[in-house]
Amino acid sequence: MTRPKGCAMSFTHRPGAGQAALPVARKDPPAGTPVKSARPAVARALRAMPLTRRYDACWLAPDGAIADSSRLAPATPLFEEAFSALARGSVILTETGPVAVEDLLPGQRVMTAEGRVEAVRWIGSMVIYPGSEQGPDLEEQVSLTRITAEAFGAGRPALDVVLGPRARLCLRDPRLRRISGAEAVYVPARAFLDGISVIEVTPSAPVTVYHVALEHHGSLRVAGLEVEAFHPGEGIERLIDPRLLSLFEAQFPQIARLSDFGKLAHPRLTRFEVESLWD
């Protein structure tokens, strides 16, 4: 199977029919008059334009065949979270041994950190380009998270792992029960940044990032780390505009509706909720 590659993110503006660019006479301001920068106006104009990104996916069809698609959709956190947890080269433990995420195929069975063997139902990917930006002010650089070998203990991870901007790790600690009711939770990988063993990385070349959805939600075993498989979040369909929801659901042809993802394997916490435990 050949996966489509590439990412399109462009801004276009064309004159209407019959319109032409006309010269405009300008007068120089009097000497000493402050000149206002045009950058705020340009930033406002860019914010008003819809950003899109190309998202690639492959999934297991009902007849057992592998199907794929490439779609343009909004470049928003809702969509990007489904495609950006693991950088190319991340090694996932399957029942037949370690497999790089770019070589993983729907239908293969992976070993989860919960002790189960789960079939891969869907794999999504997108490309991050150097200098690309996100966020309402278009000032936040897209970055990856490099976790160096044994940053969290022996074999955790066994080698350096690069995670995408939306990755979550499974954190296990009895103290978590106070705020989550469980001893295992999912936390954004960026919550562990320390500049020493967990480092923020800005790509200098295009990087393909991936996410993986399983038959039943759980944690992928990635070189000794426990990385959350994709799940949109329970009840998220009630929080999305119906038109956007339809566009989002179309990214997952292997299911009929978002509720088919089932239950989360563990609760999710924010970085701030976890930090409050150590205060």
JSON list of N, CA and C in Angstrom, two decimals, residues 235-274:
[
{"chain": "A", "resi": 235, "resn": "GLY", "atom": "N", "xyz": [-17.88, 11.71, 24.73]},
{"chain": "A", "resi": 235, "resn": "GLY", "atom": "CA", "xyz": [-18.88, 12.76, 24.68]},
{"chain": "A", "resi": 235, "resn": "GLY", "atom": "C", "xyz": [-18.50, 13.99, 23.89]},
{"chain": "A", "resi": 236, "resn": "ILE", "atom": "N", "xyz": [-17.38, 13.95, 23.17]},
{"chain": "A", "resi": 236, "resn": "ILE", "atom": "CA", "xyz": [-16.94, 15.14, 22.46]},
{"chain": "A", "resi": 236, "resn": "ILE", "atom": "C", "xyz": [-17.90, 15.52, 21.34]},
{"chain": "A", "resi": 237, "resn": "GLU", "atom": "N", "xyz": [-18.64, 14.56, 20.83]},
{"chain": "A", "resi": 237, "resn": "GLU", "atom": "CA", "xyz": [-19.58, 14.86, 19.73]},
{"chain": "A", "resi": 237, "resn": "GLU", "atom": "C", "xyz": [-20.66, 15.84, 20.18]},
{"chain": "A", "resi": 238, "resn": "ARG", "atom": "N", "xyz": [-20.91, 15.93, 21.47]},
{"chain": "A", "resi": 238, "resn": "ARG", "atom": "CA", "xyz": [-21.93, 16.87, 21.96]},
{"chain": "A", "resi": 238, "resn": "ARG", "atom": "C", "xyz": [-21.40, 18.30, 22.05]},
{"chain": "A", "resi": 239, "resn": "LEU", "atom": "N", "xyz": [-20.08, 18.46, 21.90]},
{"chain": "A", "resi": 239, "resn": "LEU", "atom": "CA", "xyz": [-19.46, 19.77, 22.06]},
{"chain": "A", "resi": 239, "resn": "LEU", "atom": "C", "xyz": [-19.06, 20.40, 20.73]},
{"chain": "A", "resi": 240, "resn": "ILE", "atom": "N", "xyz": [-19.28, 19.69, 19.63]},
{"chain": "A", "resi": 240, "resn": "ILE", "atom": "CA", "xyz": [-18.82, 20.16, 18.32]},
{"chain": "A", "resi": 240, "resn": "ILE", "atom": "C", "xyz": [-20.01, 20.61, 17.48]},
{"chain": "A", "resi": 241, "resn": "ASP", "atom": "N", "xyz": [-19.81, 21.68, 16.73]},
{"chain": "A", "resi": 241, "resn": "ASP", "atom": "CA", "xyz": [-20.82, 22.14, 15.78]},
{"chain": "A", "resi": 241, "resn": "ASP", "atom": "C", "xyz": [-21.15, 21.00, 14.82]},
{"chain": "A", "resi": 242, "resn": "PRO", "atom": "N", "xyz": [-22.43, 20.78, 14.52]},
{"chain": "A", "resi": 242, "resn": "PRO", "atom": "CA", "xyz": [-22.81, 19.63, 13.68]},
{"chain": "A", "resi": 242, "resn": "PRO", "atom": "C", "xyz": [-22.07, 19.58, 12.34]},
{"chain": "A", "resi": 243, "resn": "ARG", "atom": "N", "xyz": [-21.85, 20.72, 11.70]},
{"chain": "A", "resi": 243, "resn": "ARG", "atom": "CA", "xyz": [-21.16, 20.70, 10.41]},
{"chain": "A", "resi": 243, "resn": "ARG", "atom": "C", "xyz": [-19.70, 20.28, 10.58]},
{"chain": "A", "resi": 244, "resn": "LEU", "atom": "N", "xyz": [-19.06, 20.77, 11.63]},
{"chain": "A", "resi": 244, "resn": "LEU", "atom": "CA", "xyz": [-17.68, 20.38, 11.90]},
{"chain": "A", "resi": 244, "resn": "LEU", "atom": "C", "xyz": [-17.61, 18.93, 12.33]},
{"chain": "A", "resi": 245, "resn": "LEU", "atom": "N", "xyz": [-18.61, 18.49, 13.08]},
{"chain": "A", "resi": 245, "resn": "LEU", "atom": "CA", "xyz": [-18.64, 17.10, 13.53]},
{"chain": "A", "resi": 245, "resn": "LEU", "atom": "C", "xyz": [-18.70, 16.15, 12.33]},
{"chain": "A", "resi": 246, "resn": "SER", "atom": "N", "xyz": [-19.50, 16.47, 11.34]},
{"chain": "A", "resi": 246, "resn": "SER", "atom": "CA", "xyz": [-19.60, 15.63, 10.15]},
{"chain": "A", "resi": 246, "resn": "SER", "atom": "C", "xyz": [-18.26, 15.54, 9.43]},
{"chain": "A", "resi": 247, "resn": "LEU", "atom": "N", "xyz": [-17.56, 16.66, 9.33]},
{"chain": "A", "resi": 247, "resn": "LEU", "atom": "CA", "xyz": [-16.25, 16.69, 8.69]},
{"chain": "A", "resi": 247, "resn": "LEU", "atom": "C", "xyz": [-15.23, 15.89, 9.48]},
{"chain": "A", "resi": 248, "resn": "PHE", "atom": "N", "xyz": [-15.32, 15.97, 10.81]},
{"chain": "A", "resi": 248, "resn": "PHE", "atom": "CA", "xyz": [-14.38, 15.25, 11.67]},
{"chain": "A", "resi": 248, "resn": "PHE", "atom": "C", "xyz": [-14.65, 13.75, 11.61]},
{"chain": "A", "resi": 249, "resn": "GLU", "atom": "N", "xyz": [-15.90, 13.35, 11.69]},
{"chain": "A", "resi": 249, "resn": "GLU", "atom": "CA", "xyz": [-16.23, 11.93, 11.64]},
{"chain": "A", "resi": 249, "resn": "GLU", "atom": "C", "xyz": [-15.81, 11.29, 10.33]},
{"chain": "A", "resi": 250, "resn": "ALA", "atom": "N", "xyz": [-15.79, 12.09, 9.25]},
{"chain": "A", "resi": 250, "resn": "ALA", "atom": "CA", "xyz": [-15.39, 11.55, 7.95]},
{"chain": "A", "resi": 250, "resn": "ALA", "atom": "C", "xyz": [-13.94, 11.11, 7.92]},
{"chain": "A", "resi": 251, "resn": "GLN", "atom": "N", "xyz": [-13.13, 11.56, 8.89]},
{"chain": "A", "resi": 251, "resn": "GLN", "atom": "CA", "xyz": [-11.73, 11.15, 8.95]},
{"chain": "A", "resi": 251, "resn": "GLN", "atom": "C", "xyz": [-11.58, 9.69, 9.41]},
{"chain": "A", "resi": 252, "resn": "PHE", "atom": "N", "xyz": [-12.67, 9.10, 9.92]},
{"chain": "A", "resi": 252, "resn": "PHE", "atom": "CA", "xyz": [-12.61, 7.76, 10.50]},
{"chain": "A", "resi": 252, "resn": "PHE", "atom": "C", "xyz": [-13.65, 6.84, 9.85]},
{"chain": "A", "resi": 253, "resn": "PRO", "atom": "N", "xyz": [-13.41, 6.43, 8.62]},
{"chain": "A", "resi": 253, "resn": "PRO", "atom": "CA", "xyz": [-14.41, 5.61, 7.92]},
{"chain": "A", "resi": 253, "resn": "PRO", "atom": "C", "xyz": [-14.63, 4.23, 8.54]},
{"chain": "A", "resi": 254, "resn": "GLN", "atom": "N", "xyz": [-13.75, 3.82, 9.45]},
{"chain": "A", "resi": 254, "resn": "GLN", "atom": "CA", "xyz": [-13.89, 2.48, 10.05]},
{"chain": "A", "resi": 254, "resn": "GLN", "atom": "C", "xyz": [-15.00, 2.44, 11.10]},
{"chain": "A", "resi": 255, "resn": "ILE", "atom": "N", "xyz": [-15.57, 3.60, 11.45]},
{"chain": "A", "resi": 255, "resn": "ILE", "atom": "CA", "xyz": [-16.63, 3.63, 12.45]},
{"chain": "A", "resi": 255, "resn": "ILE", "atom": "C", "xyz": [-17.83, 4.39, 11.89]},
{"chain": "A", "resi": 256, "resn": "ALA", "atom": "N", "xyz": [-18.97, 4.21, 12.52]},
{"chain": "A", "resi": 256, "resn": "ALA", "atom": "CA", "xyz": [-20.19, 4.90, 12.10]},
{"chain": "A", "resi": 256, "resn": "ALA", "atom": "C", "xyz": [-20.35, 6.23, 12.81]},
{"chain": "A", "resi": 257, "resn": "ARG", "atom": "N", "xyz": [-19.89, 6.30, 14.06]},
{"chain": "A", "resi": 257, "resn": "ARG", "atom": "CA", "xyz": [-20.00, 7.51, 14.86]},
{"chain": "A", "resi": 257, "resn": "ARG", "atom": "C", "xyz": [-18.87, 7.52, 15.89]},
{"chain": "A", "resi": 258, "resn": "LEU", "atom": "N", "xyz": [-18.58, 8.70, 16.45]},
{"chain": "A", "resi": 258, "resn": "LEU", "atom": "CA", "xyz": [-17.46, 8.83, 17.38]},
{"chain": "A", "resi": 258, "resn": "LEU", "atom": "C", "xyz": [-17.64, 7.97, 18.63]},
{"chain": "A", "resi": 259, "resn": "SER", "atom": "N", "xyz": [-18.87, 7.75, 19.04]},
{"chain": "A", "resi": 259, "resn": "SER", "atom": "CA", "xyz": [-19.10, 6.93, 20.24]},
{"chain": "A", "resi": 259, "resn": "SER", "atom": "C", "xyz": [-18.63, 5.50, 20.05]},
{"chain": "A", "resi": 260, "resn": "ASP", "atom": "N", "xyz": [-18.41, 5.08, 18.79]},
{"chain": "A", "resi": 260, "resn": "ASP", "atom": "CA", "xyz": [-17.92, 3.73, 18.53]},
{"chain": "A", "resi": 260, "resn": "ASP", "atom": "C", "xyz": [-16.48, 3.52, 19.00]},
{"chain": "A", "resi": 261, "resn": "PHE", "atom": "N", "xyz": [-15.77, 4.60, 19.35]},
{"chain": "A", "resi": 261, "resn": "PHE", "atom": "CA", "xyz": [-14.44, 4.44, 19.91]},
{"chain": "A", "resi": 261, "resn": "PHE", "atom": "C", "xyz": [-14.49, 3.79, 21.29]},
{"chain": "A", "resi": 262, "resn": "GLY", "atom": "N", "xyz": [-15.65, 3.81, 21.92]},
{"chain": "A", "resi": 262, "resn": "GLY", "atom": "CA", "xyz": [-15.80, 3.17, 23.22]},
{"chain": "A", "resi": 262, "resn": "GLY", "atom": "C", "xyz": [-15.27, 4.02, 24.36]},
{"chain": "A", "resi": 263, "resn": "LYS", "atom": "N", "xyz": [-14.92, 3.36, 25.47]},
{"chain": "A", "resi": 263, "resn": "LYS", "atom": "CA", "xyz": [-14.48, 4.07, 26.67]},
{"chain": "A", "resi": 263, "resn": "LYS", "atom": "C", "xyz": [-12.98, 4.28, 26.66]},
{"chain": "A", "resi": 264, "resn": "LEU", "atom": "N", "xyz": [-12.57, 5.36, 27.32]},
{"chain": "A", "resi": 264, "resn": "LEU", "atom": "CA", "xyz": [-11.15, 5.59, 27.53]},
{"chain": "A", "resi": 264, "resn": "LEU", "atom": "C", "xyz": [-10.58, 4.54, 28.48]},
{"chain": "A", "resi": 265, "resn": "ALA", "atom": "N", "xyz": [-9.36, 4.09, 28.18]},
{"chain": "A", "resi": 265, "resn": "ALA", "atom": "CA", "xyz": [-8.73, 3.11, 29.06]},
{"chain": "A", "resi": 265, "resn": "ALA", "atom": "C", "xyz": [-8.41, 3.71, 30.42]},
{"chain": "A", "resi": 266, "resn": "HIS", "atom": "N", "xyz": [-8.03, 4.99, 30.45]},
{"chain": "A", "resi": 266, "resn": "HIS", "atom": "CA", "xyz": [-7.69, 5.69, 31.69]},
{"chain": "A", "resi": 266, "resn": "HIS", "atom": "C", "xyz": [-8.18, 7.13, 31.57]},
{"chain": "A", "resi": 267, "resn": "PRO", "atom": "N", "xyz": [-8.42, 7.80, 32.70]},
{"chain": "A", "resi": 267, "resn": "PRO", "atom": "CA", "xyz": [-8.80, 9.21, 32.65]},
{"chain": "A", "resi": 267, "resn": "PRO", "atom": "C", "xyz": [-7.67, 10.08, 32.07]},
{"chain": "A", "resi": 268, "resn": "ARG", "atom": "N", "xyz": [-8.03, 11.28, 31.65]},
{"chain": "A", "resi": 268, "resn": "ARG", "atom": "CA", "xyz": [-7.04, 12.24, 31.18]},
{"chain": "A", "resi": 268, "resn": "ARG", "atom": "C", "xyz": [-6.95, 13.39, 32.16]},
{"chain": "A", "resi": 269, "resn": "LEU", "atom": "N", "xyz": [-5.73, 13.84, 32.41]},
{"chain": "A", "resi": 269, "resn": "LEU", "atom": "CA", "xyz": [-5.49, 14.99, 33.26]},
{"chain": "A", "resi": 269, "resn": "LEU", "atom": "C", "xyz": [-4.66, 16.01, 32.51]},
{"chain": "A", "resi": 270, "resn": "THR", "atom": "N", "xyz": [-4.77, 17.26, 32.89]},
{"chain": "A", "resi": 270, "resn": "THR", "atom": "CA", "xyz": [-3.94, 18.31, 32.32]},
{"chain": "A", "resi": 270, "resn": "THR", "atom": "C", "xyz": [-2.60, 18.37, 33.06]},
{"chain": "A", "resi": 271, "resn": "ARG", "atom": "N", "xyz": [-1.66, 19.06, 32.48]},
{"chain": "A", "resi": 271, "resn": "ARG", "atom": "CA", "xyz": [-0.35, 19.24, 33.13]},
{"chain": "A", "resi": 271, "resn": "ARG", "atom": "C", "xyz": [-0.51, 19.91, 34.48]},
{"chain": "A", "resi": 272, "resn": "PHE", "atom": "N", "xyz": [-1.41, 20.88, 34.59]},
{"chain": "A", "resi": 272, "resn": "PHE", "atom": "CA", "xyz": [-1.57, 21.62, 35.83]},
{"chain": "A", "resi": 272, "resn": "PHE", "atom": "C", "xyz": [-2.18, 20.76, 36.93]},
{"chain": "A", "resi": 273, "resn": "GLU", "atom": "N", "xyz": [-3.08, 19.86, 36.57]},
{"chain": "A", "resi": 273, "resn": "GLU", "atom": "CA", "xyz": [-3.68, 18.96, 37.56]},
{"chain": "A", "resi": 273, "resn": "GLU", "atom": "C", "xyz": [-2.63, 18.01, 38.13]},
{"chain": "A", "resi": 274, "resn": "VAL", "atom": "N", "xyz": [-1.75, 17.53, 37.27]},
{"chain": "A", "resi": 274, "resn": "VAL", "atom": "CA", "xyz": [-0.70, 16.62, 37.75]},
{"chain": "A", "resi": 274, "resn": "VAL", "atom": "C", "xyz": [0.32, 17.36, 38.61]}
]
